[in-house]
Every structure is written in structure tokens, then in C-alpha cells.
Coordinates of C-alpha atoms (C1' of nucleotides) in Angstrom, one line a residue:
Chain H
X1384 CA 7.7 168.3 52.1
X1385 CA 8.4 167.0 48.6
X1386 CA 6.2 164.2 47.8
X1387 CA 8.8 162.1 46.2
X1388 CA 10.4 161.5 49.6
X1389 CA 7.6 158.9 50.1
X1390 CA 8.3 157.2 46.8
X1391 CA 11.3 155.2 47.8
X1392 CA 9.8 154.5 51.2
X1393 CA 7.0 152.6 49.5
X1394 CA 9.6 150.0 48.7
X1395 CA 9.8 149.3 52.4
X1396 CA 6.2 148.5 52.6
X1397 CA 6.3 146.4 49.4
X1398 CA 9.3 144.3 50.4
X1399 CA 8.6 144.1 54.0
X1400 CA 4.9 144.3 54.2
X1401 CA 1.9 142.9 52.7
X1402 CA 3.1 139.9 50.8
X1403 CA 5.1 138.2 53.6
X1404 CA 2.4 138.9 56.1
X1405 CA -0.3 137.5 53.8
X1406 CA 1.7 134.4 53.1
X1407 CA 2.3 133.8 56.8
X1408 CA -1.4 134.2 57.6
X1409 CA -2.5 132.0 54.9
X1410 CA -0.2 129.2 56.0
X1411 CA -1.4 129.6 59.5
X1412 CA -4.9 129.4 58.3
X1413 CA -4.2 126.3 56.2
X1414 CA -2.7 124.6 59.3
X1415 CA -5.7 125.5 61.4
X1416 CA -8.2 124.3 58.8
X1417 CA -6.3 121.0 58.7
X1418 CA -6.7 120.7 62.5
X1419 CA -3.0 121.3 63.2
X1420 CA -2.3 123.2 66.4
X1421 CA 1.1 124.5 65.6
X1422 CA 2.2 128.1 64.9
X1423 CA 4.2 128.9 61.8
X1424 CA 7.1 129.9 64.0
X1425 CA 7.1 126.4 65.6
X1426 CA 6.7 124.9 62.1
X1427 CA 9.8 126.8 60.9
X1428 CA 11.8 125.2 63.6
X1429 CA 10.5 121.7 62.9
X1430 CA 11.2 122.3 59.2
X1431 CA 14.9 122.6 59.9
X1432 CA 14.9 119.6 62.3
X1433 CA 13.3 117.5 59.6
X1434 CA 16.2 118.4 57.3
X1435 CA 18.7 117.7 60.1
X1436 CA 17.7 116.3 63.5
X1437 CA 19.7 117.0 66.6
X1438 CA 20.7 120.6 65.9
X1439 CA 21.8 122.8 68.8
X1440 CA 19.7 125.8 69.7
X1441 CA 22.4 128.1 68.4
X1442 CA 22.4 126.4 65.1
X1443 CA 18.6 126.8 65.0
X1444 CA 19.1 130.5 65.7
X1445 CA 21.3 130.7 62.6
X1446 CA 19.1 128.7 60.3
X1447 CA 15.8 130.4 61.3
X1448 CA 17.2 133.9 61.7
X1449 CA 16.1 134.3 65.2
X1450 CA 17.9 135.3 68.4
X1451 CA 18.6 133.0 71.3
X1452 CA 15.8 134.0 73.6
X1453 CA 13.3 133.4 70.7
X1454 CA 14.6 129.9 70.1
X1455 CA 14.7 129.2 73.9
X1456 CA 11.0 129.9 74.1
X1457 CA 10.0 128.2 70.8
X1458 CA 11.7 125.1 72.1
X1459 CA 10.1 125.5 75.5
X1460 CA 6.7 125.5 73.8
X1461 CA 7.6 122.7 71.4
X1462 CA 8.7 120.6 74.3
X1463 CA 5.4 121.3 76.2
X1464 CA 3.6 120.0 73.1
X1465 CA 5.9 117.0 73.1
X1466 CA 7.2 117.7 69.6
X1467 CA 10.9 118.0 70.5
X1468 CA 13.2 117.0 73.3
X1469 CA 16.3 118.8 74.6
X1470 CA 19.3 116.5 75.1
X1471 CA 22.4 118.1 76.6
X1472 CA 25.4 117.4 74.5
X1473 CA 28.1 115.1 75.8
X1474 CA 30.9 116.8 74.0
X1475 CA 30.0 120.3 75.1
X1476 CA 27.8 120.5 78.1
X1477 CA 26.9 124.1 77.3
X1478 CA 24.9 122.9 74.3
X1479 CA 21.4 121.5 74.1
X1480 CA 20.8 119.3 71.1
X1481 CA 17.2 119.4 70.0
X1482 CA 15.6 116.1 68.8
X1483 CA 12.2 115.4 67.1
X1484 CA 9.7 113.1 68.7
X1485 CA 7.6 110.6 66.8
X1486 CA 4.6 112.9 66.8
X1487 CA 6.7 115.7 65.2
X1488 CA 7.9 113.3 62.5
X1489 CA 4.2 112.5 61.8
X1490 CA 3.6 116.2 61.0
X1491 CA 6.3 116.4 58.4
X1492 CA 4.5 115.3 55.3
X1493 CA 1.2 117.0 55.9
X1494 CA 2.6 120.3 56.9
X1495 CA 5.2 120.5 54.1
X1496 CA 2.3 119.6 51.8
X1497 CA 0.3 122.5 53.2
X1498 CA 3.3 124.9 52.9
X1499 CA 3.7 123.9 49.2
X1500 CA -0.1 124.3 48.6
X1501 CA 0.1 127.8 50.3
X1502 CA 2.9 128.8 48.0
X1503 CA 1.0 127.5 45.0
X1504 CA -2.0 129.6 46.1
X1505 CA 0.3 132.6 46.5
X1506 CA 2.0 132.2 43.2
X1507 CA -0.9 131.8 40.9
X1508 CA -0.2 133.5 37.6
X1509 CA 3.4 134.3 38.5
X1510 CA 6.0 133.3 36.0
X1511 CA 8.8 130.9 36.9
X1512 CA 11.4 133.5 35.7
X1513 CA 9.9 136.2 37.8
X1514 CA 10.0 133.9 40.8
X1515 CA 13.7 133.4 40.2
X1516 CA 14.2 137.2 40.1
X1517 CA 12.4 137.6 43.4
X1518 CA 14.5 134.9 45.0
X1519 CA 17.7 136.4 43.8
X1520 CA 16.8 139.9 44.8
X1521 CA 15.6 139.0 48.3
X1522 CA 18.7 136.9 48.8
X1523 CA 20.8 139.9 47.7
X1524 CA 18.9 142.2 50.0
X1525 CA 19.6 139.8 52.9
X1526 CA 23.3 139.6 52.0
X1527 CA 23.5 143.4 51.7
X1528 CA 22.2 143.8 55.2
X1529 CA 23.9 140.8 56.9
Chain B
X863 CA 10.5 111.2 52.3
X864 CA 11.4 112.5 48.9
X865 CA 13.8 115.4 49.2
X866 CA 12.1 117.5 46.6
X867 CA 9.2 118.0 48.9
X868 CA 11.3 120.6 50.5
X869 CA 12.2 122.4 47.3
X870 CA 9.0 124.4 46.9
X871 CA 8.9 125.0 50.7
X872 CA 12.1 126.9 50.4
X873 CA 10.2 129.6 48.6
X874 CA 8.3 130.2 51.8
X875 CA 11.5 131.0 53.6
X876 CA 12.7 133.2 50.8
X877 CA 9.6 135.2 50.3
X878 CA 8.6 135.3 53.9
X879 CA 11.8 135.1 55.8
X880 CA 15.2 136.5 55.8
X881 CA 14.9 139.6 53.6
X882 CA 11.9 141.3 55.2
X883 CA 13.2 140.5 58.7
X884 CA 16.6 141.8 57.8
X885 CA 15.2 145.1 56.4
X886 CA 13.0 145.6 59.4
X887 CA 15.9 145.0 61.8
X888 CA 18.2 147.4 59.9
X889 CA 15.6 150.1 59.9
X890 CA 15.0 149.7 63.6
X891 CA 18.8 149.9 64.1
X892 CA 19.0 153.0 62.0
X893 CA 16.3 154.6 64.1
X894 CA 18.1 153.7 67.3
X895 CA 21.4 155.0 66.1
X896 CA 19.7 158.3 65.3
X897 CA 18.5 158.4 68.8
X898 CA 14.8 157.9 67.8
X899 CA 12.8 155.9 70.3
X900 CA 10.0 154.6 68.0
X901 CA 9.4 151.1 66.8
X902 CA 9.1 150.3 63.1
X903 CA 5.5 149.3 63.8
X904 CA 4.7 152.7 65.3
X905 CA 6.6 154.3 62.4
X906 CA 4.5 152.5 59.9
X907 CA 1.4 154.0 61.4
X908 CA 2.9 157.5 61.5
X909 CA 3.9 157.0 57.8
X910 CA 0.2 156.7 56.8
X911 CA -0.8 159.7 58.9
X912 CA 1.9 161.9 57.3
X913 CA 0.3 161.1 54.0
X914 CA -3.2 161.7 55.3
X915 CA -3.8 163.0 58.8
X916 CA -7.0 162.2 60.8
X917 CA -7.6 158.7 59.6
X918 CA -9.9 156.4 61.5
X919 CA -8.5 153.4 63.3
X920 CA -10.3 151.1 60.9
X921 CA -8.7 153.0 57.9
X922 CA -5.3 152.5 59.6
X923 CA -6.1 148.8 59.8
X924 CA -6.7 148.7 56.1
X925 CA -3.6 150.6 55.1
X926 CA -1.2 148.9 57.5
X927 CA -2.6 145.4 57.0
X928 CA -3.2 145.0 60.7
X929 CA -6.2 143.9 62.7
X930 CA -8.2 146.2 65.0
X931 CA -6.6 145.1 68.3
X932 CA -3.1 145.7 66.9
X933 CA -4.0 149.2 65.9
X934 CA -5.8 149.9 69.1
X935 CA -2.6 149.1 71.0
X936 CA -0.3 150.8 68.6
X937 CA -2.4 154.0 69.0
X938 CA -2.4 153.5 72.8
X939 CA 1.4 153.5 72.8
X940 CA 1.7 156.4 70.3
X941 CA -0.7 158.4 72.5
X942 CA 1.4 157.6 75.6
X943 CA 4.4 159.0 73.7
X944 CA 2.3 162.0 72.7
X945 CA 2.8 161.4 69.0
X946 CA -0.9 161.1 68.1
X947 CA -4.3 162.1 69.6
X948 CA -7.6 160.3 69.3
X949 CA -10.5 162.5 68.5
X950 CA -13.9 160.9 68.4
X951 CA -15.7 161.7 65.2
X952 CA -18.7 164.0 65.2
X953 CA -20.4 162.4 62.2
X954 CA -20.1 158.8 63.5
X955 CA -19.5 158.5 67.2
X956 CA -18.2 155.0 66.9
X957 CA -15.1 156.2 65.1
X958 CA -11.9 157.7 66.5
X959 CA -10.0 159.9 64.2
X960 CA -6.3 159.8 64.8
X961 CA -4.3 163.1 64.5
X962 CA -0.6 163.7 64.6
X963 CA 0.9 166.0 67.2
X964 CA 3.6 168.5 66.5
X965 CA 6.3 166.2 67.8
X966 CA 5.2 163.5 65.4
X967 CA 5.3 166.0 62.5
X968 CA 8.9 166.7 63.5
X969 CA 9.8 163.1 63.0
X970 CA 8.6 162.9 59.4
X971 CA 11.6 164.1 57.5
X972 CA 14.3 162.4 59.4
X973 CA 12.6 159.0 59.7
X974 CA 11.6 158.9 56.0
X975 CA 15.2 159.8 55.2
X976 CA 16.3 156.9 57.3
X977 CA 13.8 154.5 55.7
X978 CA 15.1 155.6 52.2
X979 CA 18.7 155.2 53.4
X980 CA 17.8 151.7 54.7
X981 CA 16.3 150.7 51.3
X982 CA 19.4 152.1 49.6
X983 CA 21.6 149.9 51.8
X984 CA 19.3 146.9 51.1
X985 CA 19.2 147.4 47.4
X986 CA 22.9 147.9 46.6
X987 CA 23.7 146.2 43.3
X988 CA 20.1 145.4 42.6
X989 CA 18.8 146.5 39.2
X990 CA 15.9 148.9 38.7
X991 CA 14.1 146.4 36.5
X992 CA 14.5 143.6 39.0
X993 CA 13.1 145.8 41.7
X994 CA 10.1 146.4 39.5
X995 CA 9.7 142.6 39.1
X996 CA 9.8 142.1 42.8
X997 CA 7.2 144.8 43.4
X998 CA 4.9 143.3 40.9
X999 CA 5.3 139.7 42.1
X1000 CA 4.8 140.6 45.8
X1001 CA 1.8 142.7 44.9
X1002 CA 0.4 139.7 42.9
X1003 CA 1.1 137.4 45.8
X1004 CA -0.8 139.8 48.1
X1005 CA -3.7 139.9 45.7
X1006 CA -3.8 136.2 45.3
X1007 CA -4.2 135.7 49.0
X1008 CA -6.4 138.6 49.9
Chain K
dG290 C1' 47.3 126.0 86.5
dG291 C1' 44.6 130.1 86.6
dC292 C1' 42.3 133.9 84.9
dA293 C1' 40.3 136.6 81.0
dT294 C1' 37.4 135.9 77.2
dA295 C1' 34.2 133.6 74.3
dT296 C1' 30.2 130.8 73.7
dA297 C1' 25.5 128.4 74.8
dG298 C1' 21.5 129.0 76.9
dT299 C1' 18.0 131.3 80.2
dT300 C1' 15.3 134.9 82.4
dA301 C1' 12.9 139.4 82.8
dG302 C1' 10.7 143.4 80.7
dT303 C1' 8.6 145.8 76.8
dT304 C1' 6.3 145.7 72.4
dA305 C1' 3.6 143.5 68.9
dT306 C1' 0.4 140.0 66.7
dG307 C1' -3.8 137.0 66.3
dC308 C1' -8.1 135.3 68.0
dA309 C1' -12.4 135.5 70.5
dA310 C1' -15.6 137.9 73.1
dC311 C1' -17.2 142.1 74.4
dT312 C1' -19.6 147.3 74.3
dA313 C1' -21.3 151.1 71.8
dT314 C1' -23.2 153.1 67.8
dT315 C1' -25.3 153.1 63.3
dT316 C1' -27.9 151.2 59.4
dC317 C1' -31.7 149.1 57.4
dA318 C1' -35.7 146.6 56.6
dA319 C1' -40.1 144.5 58.2
Chain Y
dT1184 C1' -40.4 152.6 64.6
dT1185 C1' -38.2 149.1 66.4
dG1186 C1' -35.3 145.3 66.4
dA1187 C1' -31.7 142.6 63.8
dA1188 C1' -27.4 143.0 61.6
dA1189 C1' -23.4 145.6 60.6
dT1190 C1' -19.5 148.4 61.9
dA1191 C1' -15.9 150.8 65.1
dG1192 C1' -13.3 150.1 68.8
dT1193 C1' -11.6 147.7 73.3
dT1194 C1' -10.1 144.0 76.4
dG1195 C1' -8.2 139.4 77.7
dC1196 C1' -5.4 135.6 76.6
dA1197 C1' -1.6 133.1 74.2
dT1198 C1' 2.5 133.3 71.3
dA1199 C1' 6.4 135.5 69.6
dA1200 C1' 10.0 139.2 68.9
dC1201 C1' 14.1 142.2 70.7
dT1202 C1' 17.2 144.0 74.3
dA1203 C1' 19.8 143.6 78.3
dA1204 C1' 21.5 141.1 82.0
dC1205 C1' 22.4 136.8 83.8
dT1206 C1' 24.5 131.6 84.7
dA1207 C1' 27.3 127.9 83.2
dT1208 C1' 30.8 125.8 80.5
dA1209 C1' 34.7 125.9 77.4
dT1210 C1' 38.9 128.0 75.3
dG1211 C1' 43.2 130.0 75.3
dC1212 C1' 47.0 132.7 76.6
dC1213 C1' 50.4 134.0 80.3

DNA sequence: GGCATATAGTTAGTTATGCAACTATTTCAA
DNA sequence: TTGAAATAGTTGCATAACTAACTATATGCC
């Protein structure tokens, strides 16, 4: 087979592969080293609740790009760890609204600090302009495939 | 809390989030629509074997950025589907060398075609120069965290 | 009002990931 | 040469992802 068939495929591994996995692992490691027992997936849910508390599970699906079963189980686990509470909505009884507990609110500053530190570690020697290009391209990729 | 604490954190979701997930889902969908019953994870292993057959599991770990248990189980499943075969190395009996079967070789052209098509869909209206910047930045991110 | 349809969430089954602990083999140095 | 350390791979356990099938509630049209 012609070898150039692989050339474009490399792009897949670049965009999809190493970098995002490496960032995720480093963030998880930074959490662990700080003695925090939450997963990055759980953190990504809390992150959206810190910005706006009391979101429905469906809204969390939209904002975290996950499907409904994934959110159901993430909330299950967060509830077990007493970080969130499901409250069934009074306007629409199909909906659960998800609220932070006090212990979750305590995690906000330190974990966001660790996330920022992780991105600083990841972006050493990367120019601001280049970062902007990456953000725009990845946003465009997402829009293209949505 | 000051709202700008979130600002840098957004980078995490940009680099780690939507785009790579969207690309992966689209590729999986394109495989499914073509009637191919392999996962993108299995495909990523085959991809490296097409480039060089008979790699050890450890070498597949390095090239796919996975740990050893992940590769063990991916190879388990690929072996069940009769796409690869483990052959214990004669030079070093600790090692399994992983070889493609004929059915796996048949998948090469069509799946790499689908991966290239997926990247074309993802990269509509993205300039070649910008793609180069993304590749360089993500490579740099990976190196920074390695 | 009543029934079809849409929406919110859950459950079950399969695949995959990460960590820790384990076995088997090889290497290397005292 | 032998015994400690390194390396290759596997297994068990927990978390998370996707699909498909399911329940419950709400909406909307006739």
C-alpha cells in the first residue's frame, strides 16, 4: 500500500491522542498528590456546577459532552462521596436538579488552582498566539463534527 | 471567588475535551456505518501493526501511549476476534510478539481510508498552517508532560 | 380528554482505562 | 554463580464510556 495513506491518519493520533491523554493524566496525578480523591471526570462535573449550581442532569450532559448514562453514574458516585445532591424539580418532575454540598464547594479553589497549574506545566514554552490558534482550530473541529 | 480563576481552566476543556472526543466518536460512527465491528482503540493497535508487524506488547504500549494492562486486554479482544496472534519470542521468552492475521490485513485500506475521511470532515475550513501549529503545540504539550 | 410523541433519567451489557499486586524471565554485579 | 533488581506480561478491582432498552413524566394534536 502507498505509504502516504498513513500520513493524514497521523493527524488522528496527534489531535486525538497523546496530548489530551497526557494532560488528563497529569491533572489526575496532581489531584492525587494533593490528597484529593476525585477523578477528573467527577471534577469536570463539579466544574460546571461551580459555574452554575442546580443544573439538571441533561444540562450537565450538554455541558460536559457526555451521554445520559455517563452522567447518571457520575452523579451516583458524586452522591456517594457526598459532593452533590439530587433534588427532583418541582416544575418538571422528570428532572433532577443537581446541587453542590459544602464539601464540594470547599474543593473549588484548590482544584481549579491545580488545573491551572497543570495547564501551565503543559504549556511551558508555548506562545500565546499559538495557544489561540489551537483553541480556534479545536473549536472548529468540534463544530465541524457536531 | 474571582471569575478569572476559570479562565485558564477553560483551556483544559478545550485541549482535552470536545474536539478529541468528537473526532473519536465520528471515527467510531464511520466504522459502524461501514459495517466494521472494531473499536477505535482496537484500530489504534492495528494501525501500529500495519506499520510494523510483530511488535511486542511493551512496544505497543509505548506507541499507543497505553499502560500494560490496557494492551493486554486489547490484545485479548483482538485475539478473540481473530485479528492478531500472540507468538512468544524465541530470543526473550518474557515477550509476546503480536502478529496480524489475514483478516486484519484486509481491514487496513478501508479503515485508514475512513480515518482519513474522518479527519477531512473534522478539518473542513481549517488552514494547513494552522494544522501545523496545532500539531506542534500538542507535540510540545506532550513533551512537557512526559 | 385521550393518545401519540418527546423528553428526563435509569439499568444492563460490553469495552476500555488506571492502579496495585502478582508471576515469569532476564540481566548484572558482588 | 547466585541472588537482587529490572523487565514483560497478567489478573483483580474501581471508574468511566457507549449502545440499547427501559420507566416515568410532560407536551401537543385530534
